[in-house]
Short mmCIF file of C-alpha atoms in Angstrom, two decimals:
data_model
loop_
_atom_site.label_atom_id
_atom_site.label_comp_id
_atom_site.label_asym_id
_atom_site.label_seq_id
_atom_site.Cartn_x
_atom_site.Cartn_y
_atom_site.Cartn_z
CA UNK A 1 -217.27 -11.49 52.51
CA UNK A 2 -213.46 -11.18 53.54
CA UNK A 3 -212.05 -8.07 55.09
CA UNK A 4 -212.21 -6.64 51.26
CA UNK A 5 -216.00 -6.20 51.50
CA UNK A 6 -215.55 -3.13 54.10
CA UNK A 7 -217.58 -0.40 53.16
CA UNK A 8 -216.57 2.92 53.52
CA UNK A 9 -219.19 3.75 51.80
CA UNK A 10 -221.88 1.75 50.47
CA UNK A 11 -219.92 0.44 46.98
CA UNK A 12 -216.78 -0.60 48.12
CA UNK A 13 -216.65 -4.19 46.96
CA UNK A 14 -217.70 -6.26 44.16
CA UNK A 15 -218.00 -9.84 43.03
CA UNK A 16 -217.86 -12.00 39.98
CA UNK A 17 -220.44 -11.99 38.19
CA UNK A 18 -222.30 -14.42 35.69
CA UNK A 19 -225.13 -14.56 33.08
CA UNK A 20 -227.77 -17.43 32.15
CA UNK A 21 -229.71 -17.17 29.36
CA UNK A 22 -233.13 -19.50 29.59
CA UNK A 23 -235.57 -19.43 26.62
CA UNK A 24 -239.34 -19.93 27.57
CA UNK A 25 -241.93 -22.28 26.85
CA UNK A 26 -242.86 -19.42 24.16
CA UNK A 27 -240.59 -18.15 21.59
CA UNK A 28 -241.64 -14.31 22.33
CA UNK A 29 -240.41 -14.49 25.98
CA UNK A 30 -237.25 -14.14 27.41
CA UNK A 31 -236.27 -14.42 31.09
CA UNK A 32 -232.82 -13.05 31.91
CA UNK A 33 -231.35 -14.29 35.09
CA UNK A 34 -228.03 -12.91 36.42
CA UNK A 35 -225.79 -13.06 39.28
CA UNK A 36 -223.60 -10.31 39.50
CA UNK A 37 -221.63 -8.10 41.28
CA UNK A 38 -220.99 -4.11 41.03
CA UNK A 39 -224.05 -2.10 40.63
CA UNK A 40 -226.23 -4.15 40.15
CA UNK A 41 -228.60 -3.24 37.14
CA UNK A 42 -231.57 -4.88 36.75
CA UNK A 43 -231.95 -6.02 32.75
CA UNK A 44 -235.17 -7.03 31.00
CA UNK A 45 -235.01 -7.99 27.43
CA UNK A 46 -238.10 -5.95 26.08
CA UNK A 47 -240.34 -7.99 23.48
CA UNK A 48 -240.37 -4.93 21.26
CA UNK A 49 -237.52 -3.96 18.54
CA UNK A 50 -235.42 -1.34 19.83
CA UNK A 51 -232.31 0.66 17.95
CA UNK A 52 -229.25 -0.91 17.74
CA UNK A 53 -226.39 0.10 20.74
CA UNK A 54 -228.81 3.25 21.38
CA UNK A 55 -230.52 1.23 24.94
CA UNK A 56 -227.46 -1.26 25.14
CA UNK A 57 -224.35 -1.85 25.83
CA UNK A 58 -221.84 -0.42 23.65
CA UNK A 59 -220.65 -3.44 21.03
CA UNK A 60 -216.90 -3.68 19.44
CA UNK A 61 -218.88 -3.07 16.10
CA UNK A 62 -220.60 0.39 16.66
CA UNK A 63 -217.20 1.85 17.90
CA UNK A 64 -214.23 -0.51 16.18
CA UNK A 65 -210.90 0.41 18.72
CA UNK A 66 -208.04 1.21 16.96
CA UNK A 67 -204.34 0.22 16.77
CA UNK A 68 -202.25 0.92 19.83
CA UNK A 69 -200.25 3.28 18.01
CA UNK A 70 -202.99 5.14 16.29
CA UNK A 71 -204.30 5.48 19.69
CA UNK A 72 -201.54 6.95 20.73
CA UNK A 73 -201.65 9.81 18.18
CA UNK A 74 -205.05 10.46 18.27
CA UNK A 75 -205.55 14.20 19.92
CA UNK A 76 -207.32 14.43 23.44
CA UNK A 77 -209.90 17.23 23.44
CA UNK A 78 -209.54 19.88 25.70
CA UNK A 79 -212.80 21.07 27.20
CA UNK A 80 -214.23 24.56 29.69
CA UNK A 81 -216.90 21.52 31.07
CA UNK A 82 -215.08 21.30 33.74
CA UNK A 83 -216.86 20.50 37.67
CA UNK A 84 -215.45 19.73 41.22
CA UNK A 85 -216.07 16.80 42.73
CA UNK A 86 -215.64 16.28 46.71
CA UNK A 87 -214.62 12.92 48.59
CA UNK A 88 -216.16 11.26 51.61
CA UNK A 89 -214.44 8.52 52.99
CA UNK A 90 -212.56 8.03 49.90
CA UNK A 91 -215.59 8.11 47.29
CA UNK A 92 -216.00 11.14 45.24
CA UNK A 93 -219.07 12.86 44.87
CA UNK A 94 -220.36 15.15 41.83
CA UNK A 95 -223.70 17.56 41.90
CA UNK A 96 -226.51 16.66 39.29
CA UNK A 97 -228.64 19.41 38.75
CA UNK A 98 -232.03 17.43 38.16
CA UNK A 99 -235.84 19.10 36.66
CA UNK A 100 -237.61 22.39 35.69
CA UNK A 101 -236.71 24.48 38.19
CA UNK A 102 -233.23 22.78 38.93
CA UNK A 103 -233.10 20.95 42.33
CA UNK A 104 -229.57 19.67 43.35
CA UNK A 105 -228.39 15.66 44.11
CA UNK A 106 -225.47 14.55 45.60
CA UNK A 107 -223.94 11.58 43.67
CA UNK A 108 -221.14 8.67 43.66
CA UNK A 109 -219.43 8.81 40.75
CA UNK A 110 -219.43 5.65 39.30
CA UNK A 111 -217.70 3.96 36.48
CA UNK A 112 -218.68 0.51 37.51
CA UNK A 113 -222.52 0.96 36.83
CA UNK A 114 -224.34 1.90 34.17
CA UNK A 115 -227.41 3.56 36.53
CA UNK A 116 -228.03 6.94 38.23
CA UNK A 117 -230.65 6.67 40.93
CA UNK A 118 -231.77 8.86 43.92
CA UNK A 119 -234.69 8.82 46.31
CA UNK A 120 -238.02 11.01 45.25
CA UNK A 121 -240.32 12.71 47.24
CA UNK A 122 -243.18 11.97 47.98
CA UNK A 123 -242.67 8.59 46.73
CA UNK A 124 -239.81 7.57 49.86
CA UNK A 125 -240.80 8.58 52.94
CA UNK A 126 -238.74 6.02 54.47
CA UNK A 127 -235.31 6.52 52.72
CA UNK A 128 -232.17 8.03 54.75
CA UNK A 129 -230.98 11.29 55.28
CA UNK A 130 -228.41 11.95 53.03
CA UNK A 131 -226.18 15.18 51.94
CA UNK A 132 -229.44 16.59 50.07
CA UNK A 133 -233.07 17.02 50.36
CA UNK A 134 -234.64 14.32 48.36
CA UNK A 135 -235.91 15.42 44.89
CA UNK A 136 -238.92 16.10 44.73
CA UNK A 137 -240.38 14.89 41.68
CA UNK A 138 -244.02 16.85 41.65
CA UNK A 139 -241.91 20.13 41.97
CA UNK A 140 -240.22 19.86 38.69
CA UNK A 141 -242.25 20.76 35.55
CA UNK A 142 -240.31 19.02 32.99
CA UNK A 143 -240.45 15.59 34.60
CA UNK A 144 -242.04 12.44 32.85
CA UNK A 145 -242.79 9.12 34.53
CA UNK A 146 -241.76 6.43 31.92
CA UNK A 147 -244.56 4.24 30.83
CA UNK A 148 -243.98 0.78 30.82
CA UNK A 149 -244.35 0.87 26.54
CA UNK A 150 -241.49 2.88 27.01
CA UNK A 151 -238.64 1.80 29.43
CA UNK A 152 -235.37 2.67 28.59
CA UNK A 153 -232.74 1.43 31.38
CA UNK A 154 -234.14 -2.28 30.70
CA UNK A 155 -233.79 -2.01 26.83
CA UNK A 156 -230.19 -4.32 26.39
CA UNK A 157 -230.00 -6.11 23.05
CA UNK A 158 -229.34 -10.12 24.14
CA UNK A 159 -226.26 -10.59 22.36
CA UNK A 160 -224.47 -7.67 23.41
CA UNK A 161 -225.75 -8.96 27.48
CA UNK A 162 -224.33 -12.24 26.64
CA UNK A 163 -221.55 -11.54 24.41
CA UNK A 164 -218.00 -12.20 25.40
CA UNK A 165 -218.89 -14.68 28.25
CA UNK A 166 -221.42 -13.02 29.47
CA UNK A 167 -219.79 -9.82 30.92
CA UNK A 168 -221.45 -7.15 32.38
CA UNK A 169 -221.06 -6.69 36.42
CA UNK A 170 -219.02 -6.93 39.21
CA UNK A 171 -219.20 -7.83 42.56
CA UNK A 172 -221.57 -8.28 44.96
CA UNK A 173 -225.14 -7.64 43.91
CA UNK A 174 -228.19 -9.74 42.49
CA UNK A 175 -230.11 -8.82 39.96
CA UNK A 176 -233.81 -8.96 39.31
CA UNK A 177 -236.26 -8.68 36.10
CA UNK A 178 -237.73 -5.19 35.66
CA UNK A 179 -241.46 -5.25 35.77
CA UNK A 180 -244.01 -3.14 35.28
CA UNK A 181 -246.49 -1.92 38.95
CA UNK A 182 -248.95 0.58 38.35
CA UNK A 183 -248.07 1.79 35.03
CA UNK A 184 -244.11 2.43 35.85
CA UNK A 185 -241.17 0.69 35.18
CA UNK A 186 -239.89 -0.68 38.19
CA UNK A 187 -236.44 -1.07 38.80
CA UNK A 188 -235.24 -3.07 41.70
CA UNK A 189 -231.42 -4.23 43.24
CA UNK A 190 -230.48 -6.43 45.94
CA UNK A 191 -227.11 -6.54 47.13
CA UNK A 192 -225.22 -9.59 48.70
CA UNK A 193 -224.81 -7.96 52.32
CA UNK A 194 -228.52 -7.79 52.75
CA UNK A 195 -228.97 -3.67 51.14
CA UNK A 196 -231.23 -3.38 48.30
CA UNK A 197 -233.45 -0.64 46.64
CA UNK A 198 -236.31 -0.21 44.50
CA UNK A 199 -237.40 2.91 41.71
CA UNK A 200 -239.24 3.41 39.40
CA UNK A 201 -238.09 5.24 35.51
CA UNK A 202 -238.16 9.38 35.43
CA UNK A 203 -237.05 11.40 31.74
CA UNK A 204 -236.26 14.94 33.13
CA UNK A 205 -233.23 17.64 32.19
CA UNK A 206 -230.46 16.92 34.12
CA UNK A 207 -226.63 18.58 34.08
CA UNK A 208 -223.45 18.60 36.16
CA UNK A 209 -223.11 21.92 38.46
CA UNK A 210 -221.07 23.00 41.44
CA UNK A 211 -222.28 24.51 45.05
CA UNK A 212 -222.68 27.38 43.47
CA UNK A 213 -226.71 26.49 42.96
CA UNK A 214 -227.47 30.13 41.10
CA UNK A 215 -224.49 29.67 38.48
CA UNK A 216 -225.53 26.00 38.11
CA UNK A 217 -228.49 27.00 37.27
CA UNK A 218 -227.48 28.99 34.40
CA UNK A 219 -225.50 26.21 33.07
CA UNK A 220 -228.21 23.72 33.21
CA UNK A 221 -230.90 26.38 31.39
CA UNK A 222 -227.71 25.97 28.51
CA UNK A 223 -226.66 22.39 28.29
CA UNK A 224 -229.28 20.04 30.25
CA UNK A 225 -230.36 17.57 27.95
CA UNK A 226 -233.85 14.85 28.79
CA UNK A 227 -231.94 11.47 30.99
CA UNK A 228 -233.84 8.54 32.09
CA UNK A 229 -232.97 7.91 35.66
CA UNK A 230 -233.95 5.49 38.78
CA UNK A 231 -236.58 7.58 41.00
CA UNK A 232 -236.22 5.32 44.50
CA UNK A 233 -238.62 4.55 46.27
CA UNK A 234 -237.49 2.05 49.12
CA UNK A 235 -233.79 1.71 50.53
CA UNK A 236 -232.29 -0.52 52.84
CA UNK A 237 -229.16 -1.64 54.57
CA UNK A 238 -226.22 0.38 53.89
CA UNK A 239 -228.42 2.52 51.01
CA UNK A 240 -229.98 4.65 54.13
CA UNK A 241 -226.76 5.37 55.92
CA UNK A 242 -224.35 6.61 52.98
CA UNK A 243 -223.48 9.95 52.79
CA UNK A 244 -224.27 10.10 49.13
CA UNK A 245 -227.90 11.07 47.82
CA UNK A 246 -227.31 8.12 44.93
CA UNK A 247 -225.41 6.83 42.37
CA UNK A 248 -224.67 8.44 39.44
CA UNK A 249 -223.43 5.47 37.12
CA UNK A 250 -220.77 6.40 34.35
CA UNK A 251 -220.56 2.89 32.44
CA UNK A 252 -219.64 2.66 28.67
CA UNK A 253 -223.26 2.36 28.16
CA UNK A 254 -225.88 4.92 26.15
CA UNK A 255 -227.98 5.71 29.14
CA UNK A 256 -225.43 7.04 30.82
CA UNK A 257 -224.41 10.88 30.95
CA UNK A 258 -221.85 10.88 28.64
CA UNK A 259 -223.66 8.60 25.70
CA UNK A 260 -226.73 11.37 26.39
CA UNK A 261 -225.06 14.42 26.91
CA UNK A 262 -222.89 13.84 23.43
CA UNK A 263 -226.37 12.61 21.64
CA UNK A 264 -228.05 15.96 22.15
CA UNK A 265 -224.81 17.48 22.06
CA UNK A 266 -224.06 19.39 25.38
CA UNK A 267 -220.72 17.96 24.87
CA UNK A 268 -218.46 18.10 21.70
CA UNK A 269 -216.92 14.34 22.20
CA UNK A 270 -218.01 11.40 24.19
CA UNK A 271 -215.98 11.00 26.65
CA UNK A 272 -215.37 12.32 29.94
CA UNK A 273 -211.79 12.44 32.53
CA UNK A 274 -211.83 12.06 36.24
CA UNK A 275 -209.16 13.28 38.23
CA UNK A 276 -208.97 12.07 42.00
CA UNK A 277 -207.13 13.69 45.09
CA UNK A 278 -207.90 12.87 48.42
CA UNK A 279 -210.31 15.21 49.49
CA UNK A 280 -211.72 16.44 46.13
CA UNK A 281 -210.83 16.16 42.49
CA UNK A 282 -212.52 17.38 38.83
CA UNK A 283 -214.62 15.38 36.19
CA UNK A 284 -214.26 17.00 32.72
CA UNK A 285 -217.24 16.25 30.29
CA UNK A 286 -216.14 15.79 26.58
CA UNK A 287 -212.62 15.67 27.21
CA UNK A 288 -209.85 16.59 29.59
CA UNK A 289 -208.39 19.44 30.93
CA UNK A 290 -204.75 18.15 30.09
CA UNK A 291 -203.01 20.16 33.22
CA UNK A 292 -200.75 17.27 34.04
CA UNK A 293 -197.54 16.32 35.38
CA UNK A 294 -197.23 13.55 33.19
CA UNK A 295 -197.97 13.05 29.10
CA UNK A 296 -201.41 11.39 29.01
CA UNK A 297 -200.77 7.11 27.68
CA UNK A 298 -203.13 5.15 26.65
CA UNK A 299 -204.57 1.16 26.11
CA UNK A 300 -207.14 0.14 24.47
CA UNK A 301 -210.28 -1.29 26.15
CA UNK A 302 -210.08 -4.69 26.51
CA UNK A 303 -213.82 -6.44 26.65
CA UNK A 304 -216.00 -6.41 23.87
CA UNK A 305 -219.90 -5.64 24.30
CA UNK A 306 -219.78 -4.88 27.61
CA UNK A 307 -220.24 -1.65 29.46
CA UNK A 308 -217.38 -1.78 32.44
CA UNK A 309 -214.31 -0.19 31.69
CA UNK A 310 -211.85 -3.14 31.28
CA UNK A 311 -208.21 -3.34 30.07
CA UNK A 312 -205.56 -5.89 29.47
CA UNK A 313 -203.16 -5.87 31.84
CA UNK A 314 -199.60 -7.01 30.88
CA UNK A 315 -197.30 -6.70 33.50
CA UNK A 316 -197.87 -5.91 37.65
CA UNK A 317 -194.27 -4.68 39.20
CA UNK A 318 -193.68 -4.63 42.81
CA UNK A 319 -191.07 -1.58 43.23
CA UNK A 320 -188.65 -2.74 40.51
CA UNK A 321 -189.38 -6.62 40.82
CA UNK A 322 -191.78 -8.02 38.14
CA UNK A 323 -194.05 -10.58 38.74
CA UNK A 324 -193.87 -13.56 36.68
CA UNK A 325 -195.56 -13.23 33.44
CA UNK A 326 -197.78 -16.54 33.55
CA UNK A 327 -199.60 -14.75 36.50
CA UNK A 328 -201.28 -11.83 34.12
CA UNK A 329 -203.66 -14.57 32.72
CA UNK A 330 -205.37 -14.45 35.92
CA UNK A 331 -205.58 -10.42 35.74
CA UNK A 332 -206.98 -10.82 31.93
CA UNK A 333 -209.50 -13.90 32.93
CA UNK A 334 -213.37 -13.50 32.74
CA UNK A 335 -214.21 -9.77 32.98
CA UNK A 336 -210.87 -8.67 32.68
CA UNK A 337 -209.21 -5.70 34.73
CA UNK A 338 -212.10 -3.16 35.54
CA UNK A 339 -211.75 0.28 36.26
CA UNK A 340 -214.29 1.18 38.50
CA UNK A 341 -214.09 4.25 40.34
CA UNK A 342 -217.07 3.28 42.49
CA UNK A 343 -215.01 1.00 44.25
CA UNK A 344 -212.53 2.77 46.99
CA UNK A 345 -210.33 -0.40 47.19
CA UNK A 346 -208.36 -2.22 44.94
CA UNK A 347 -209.01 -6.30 44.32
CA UNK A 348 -206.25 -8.53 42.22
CA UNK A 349 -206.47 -11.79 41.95
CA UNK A 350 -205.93 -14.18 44.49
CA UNK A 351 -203.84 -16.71 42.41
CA UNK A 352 -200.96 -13.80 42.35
CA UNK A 353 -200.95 -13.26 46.19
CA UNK A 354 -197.77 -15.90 46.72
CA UNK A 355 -195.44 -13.76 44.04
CA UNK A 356 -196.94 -10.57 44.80
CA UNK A 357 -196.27 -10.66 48.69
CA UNK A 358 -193.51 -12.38 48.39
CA UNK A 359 -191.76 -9.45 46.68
CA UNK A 360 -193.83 -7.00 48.70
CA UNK A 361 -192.42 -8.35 52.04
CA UNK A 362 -188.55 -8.88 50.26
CA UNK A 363 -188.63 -4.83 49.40
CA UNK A 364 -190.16 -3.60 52.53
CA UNK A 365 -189.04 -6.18 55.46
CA UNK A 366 -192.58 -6.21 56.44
CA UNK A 367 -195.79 -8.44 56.77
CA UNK A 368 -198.19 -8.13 54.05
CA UNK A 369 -201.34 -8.00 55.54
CA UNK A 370 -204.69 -6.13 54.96
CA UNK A 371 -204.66 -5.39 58.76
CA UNK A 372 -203.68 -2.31 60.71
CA UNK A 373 -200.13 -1.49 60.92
CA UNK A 374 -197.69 0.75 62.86
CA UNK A 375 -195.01 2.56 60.67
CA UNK A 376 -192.55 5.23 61.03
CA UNK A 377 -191.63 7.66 58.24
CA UNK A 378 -188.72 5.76 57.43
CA UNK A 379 -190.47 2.35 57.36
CA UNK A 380 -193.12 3.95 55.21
CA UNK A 381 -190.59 4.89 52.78
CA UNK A 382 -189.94 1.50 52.63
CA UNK A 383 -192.73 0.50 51.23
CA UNK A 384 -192.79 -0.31 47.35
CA UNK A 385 -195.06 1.37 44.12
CA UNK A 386 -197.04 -1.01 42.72
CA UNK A 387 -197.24 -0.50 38.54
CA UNK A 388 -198.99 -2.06 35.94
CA UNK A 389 -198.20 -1.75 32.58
CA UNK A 390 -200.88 -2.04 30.10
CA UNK A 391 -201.44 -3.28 26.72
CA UNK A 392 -199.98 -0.15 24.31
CA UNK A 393 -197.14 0.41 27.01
CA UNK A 394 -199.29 2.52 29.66
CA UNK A 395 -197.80 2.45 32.88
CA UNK A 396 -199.74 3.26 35.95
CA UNK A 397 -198.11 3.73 39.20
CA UNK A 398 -199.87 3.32 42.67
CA UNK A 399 -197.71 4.59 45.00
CA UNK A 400 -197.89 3.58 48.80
CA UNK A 401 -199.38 6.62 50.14
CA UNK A 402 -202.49 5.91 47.36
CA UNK A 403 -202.95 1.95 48.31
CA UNK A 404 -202.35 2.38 52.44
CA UNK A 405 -205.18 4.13 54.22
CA UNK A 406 -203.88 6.22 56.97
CA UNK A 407 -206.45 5.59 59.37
CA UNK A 408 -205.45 8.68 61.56
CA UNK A 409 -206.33 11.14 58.99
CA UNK A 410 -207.51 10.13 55.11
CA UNK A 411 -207.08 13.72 53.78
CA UNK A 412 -203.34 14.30 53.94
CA UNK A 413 -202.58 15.60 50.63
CA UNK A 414 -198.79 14.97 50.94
CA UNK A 415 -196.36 12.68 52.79
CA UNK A 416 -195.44 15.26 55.12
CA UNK A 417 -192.77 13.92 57.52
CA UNK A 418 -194.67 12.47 61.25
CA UNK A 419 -193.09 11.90 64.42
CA UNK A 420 -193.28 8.49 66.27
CA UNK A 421 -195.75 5.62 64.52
CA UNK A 422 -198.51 6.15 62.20
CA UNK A 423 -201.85 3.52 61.60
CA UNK A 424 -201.99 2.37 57.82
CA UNK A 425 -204.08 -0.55 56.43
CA UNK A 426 -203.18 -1.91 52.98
CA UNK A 427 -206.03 -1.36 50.81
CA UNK A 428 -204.98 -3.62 48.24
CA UNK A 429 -206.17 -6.80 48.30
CA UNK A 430 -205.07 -10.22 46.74
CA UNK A 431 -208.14 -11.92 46.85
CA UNK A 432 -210.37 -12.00 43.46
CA UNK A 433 -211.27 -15.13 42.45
CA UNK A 434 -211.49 -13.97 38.73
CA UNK A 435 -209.71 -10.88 37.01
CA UNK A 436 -209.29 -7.54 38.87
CA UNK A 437 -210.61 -4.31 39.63
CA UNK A 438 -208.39 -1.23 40.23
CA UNK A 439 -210.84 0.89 42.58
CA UNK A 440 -210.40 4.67 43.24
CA UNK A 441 -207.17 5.05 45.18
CA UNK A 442 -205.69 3.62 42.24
CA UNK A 443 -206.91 6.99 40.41
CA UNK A 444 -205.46 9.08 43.09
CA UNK A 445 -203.13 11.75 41.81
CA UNK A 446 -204.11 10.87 38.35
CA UNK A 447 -206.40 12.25 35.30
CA UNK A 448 -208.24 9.05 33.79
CA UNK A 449 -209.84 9.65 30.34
CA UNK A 450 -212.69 7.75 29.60
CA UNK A 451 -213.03 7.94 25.81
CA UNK A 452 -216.17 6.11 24.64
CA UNK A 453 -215.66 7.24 21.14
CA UNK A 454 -212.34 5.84 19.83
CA UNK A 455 -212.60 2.83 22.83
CA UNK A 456 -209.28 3.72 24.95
CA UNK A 457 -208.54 4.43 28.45
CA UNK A 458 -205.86 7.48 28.80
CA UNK A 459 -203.71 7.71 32.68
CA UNK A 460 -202.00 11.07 32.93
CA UNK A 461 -200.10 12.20 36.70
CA UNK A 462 -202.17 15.20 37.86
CA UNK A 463 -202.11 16.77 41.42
CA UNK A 464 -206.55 16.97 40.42
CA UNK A 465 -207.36 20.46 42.17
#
């Protein structure tokens, strides 16, 4: 993997990902095999009819997007379901409040998977230490070990997996066939730098809460509604040394929070906002909580029958200098432009490095290079916002301090003025072989709407505190 494929924290990077469809010798079996990237998921097409966009992806069809300009005048819900989120070496972290009494996990927030998974006890006695104690399954009252007549995170329809060239991951992780061991539906993931986990299915009430554990409590007594989740088992690699308890996977997908949470309706509207700073930030359920800086735009999502976040991307400016437009094919190819907030860095494609650093060097009289660098103040203010302007006339700005880590401290919350030379690395890189993906400190500073219901992204400035 290049330099991109740092992890800060175990889901920094992804890769392209592809679907094969095989039909077996008999015409009841189907093997799915997949090489993909972000999250991976494992997928098993179940030999039993299931309902319609209720265990799969979400398909153009169940949720038609409207015109651009309709989109633009459709109201954004306000909501009070509003919970911090903390950041650890730039990921962002939620609480879940999980079972019957209420036991508390730390999760990723994740927009690039469509799974939420955390070790169990007694059943991984040889997982990590992580920000919580592990849940412990036997404790909870309300719990339900899936049968294997009755797995849910496997359940994809085949043409909405293989719809629209096969999209539906990102980079970096192989998937395998869920199978059933002892009764359970077993859910395994490998990734491509040698991590990988295994779980097995749990149903129990889950909701969103704070550190406050006794007034999370109350909230999940009023709103918690039954989730099927990923109870691990085994981790390895990079899965035993993250901060993070799990993954808590916010995909377009039914099985995740929002599609369950607005199906027993804990929320009014599915949808859901995340707002990013760099040492904390919010995520509103059912809406937004519309204190910006900025009037919320909006595009419509881009991919059809698929479950990652992906939009059309237009136009790319470096400072005021745009790129050519032939280049924003390669943006648009494949998968499209994902945006995946369990990625910290940001990936575009590697056919637009030559215009893009071009300009990047011509504006800022420096070396464009994803290696550490030495800057002053002044040569910092040098250094150019990257925009993109989206289909519908969105325009998102990622300004330096967002896409250039300062190694020295990460948790500056403003450009304060520094004496003498500073460390930044450029966390942008120009290196995706297919499409793009516009990772989390493209979201700093910003409230990003993730509205399931009418299909359309919103990007509103917000200082997220």
């Amino acid at each position: 993997m290049p330099p991109s494929a740092r992890r800060r924290q175990l889901l920094t990077s992804r890769v392209v990902f592809l679907f094969a469809l095989l039909w077996a010798v008999s015409s009841w079996t189907l093997i799915l095999k997949s090489l993909p990237p972000a999250h991976p998921h494992t997928i098993s097409l179940p030999q039993v009819q299931h309902q319609q966009n209720r265990e799969g992806a979400r398909s153009l069809e169940a949720a038609e997007a409207p015109h651009n300009e309709q989109q633009q005048q459709l109201s954004v819900p306000t909501t009070p379901l509003v919970y911090p989120l903390h950041a650890t070496k730039g990921t962002h972290h939620a609480y879940l409040y999980i079972g019957n009494p209420p036991q508390r996990q730390t999760l990723i927030v994740d927009t690039g998977s469509r799974l939420t998974a955390f070790p169990c006890q007694p059943h991984c006695p040889d997982c990590g230490t992580h920000a919580s104690e592990q849940f412990h399954l036997e404790k909870s009252s309300s719990h339900e070990v899936m049968p294997c007549s009755s797995c849910m995170l496997s359940n994809t329809n085949a043409e909405d997996v293989f719809a629209s060239d096969g999209l539906g991951g990102l980079r970096g992780r192989k998937q395998f066939p869920n199978s059933c061991y002892s009764g359970k539906c077993e859910i395994e993931q490998s990734y491509t730098e040698g991590s990988s986990w295994k779980a097995f299915e749990v149903k129990d009430k889950v909701w969103i809460g704070t550190d406050d554990e006794k007034s999370s409590m109350k909230e999940h007594e009023s709103h918690a509604a039954p989730f099927v989740f990923g109870c691990q088992v085994t981790e390895e690699g990079l899965f035993k040394e993250q901060y993070a308890d799990g993954i808590m996977g916010l995909s377009m997908y039914t099985q995740t929070l929002a599609g369950i949470f607005s199906q027993f309706n804990s929320i009014p509207h599915e949808s859901f906002s995340l707002c990013f700073n760099k040492v904390s930030g919010q995520l509103a359920l059912g809406g937004t909580v519309q204190n910006h800086s900025s009037q919320m735009q909006f595009t419509p999502f881009a991919k059809k029958n698929t479950w990652y976040y992906s939009v059309t991307v237009k136009s790319v400016y470096v400072g005021t200098h745009k790129l050519p437009g032939a280049f924003m094919q390669y943006m648009n190819d494949f998968k499209g432009t994902i945006v995946d907030s369990g990625t910290t860095d940001t990936f575009l494609p590697q056919k637009i490095a030559k215009p893009f650093i071009k300009a990047w060097e011509g504006i800022s009289g420096r070396r464009y290079t994803n290696n550490l660098q030495l800057y002053t103040y002044e040569e910092f203010g040098k250094l150019p916002t990257i925009t993109f302007e989206l289909e519908g006339g969105l325009r998102w700005e990622v300004e330096p301090f967002n896409y250039m880590e300062d190694v020295s401290d990460n948790t500056r919350l403003s450009q304060t003025p520094w004496h003498g030379k500073r460390g930044f690395i450029s966390r942008m890189y120009v290196t995706e072989p297919k499409g793009a993906v516009l990772g989390s400190n493209t979201m700093m500073n910003h409230d990003i709407y993730f509205d399931i219901a009418n299909r359309r992204l919103g990007v509103a400035k917000a200082s997220c505190t």
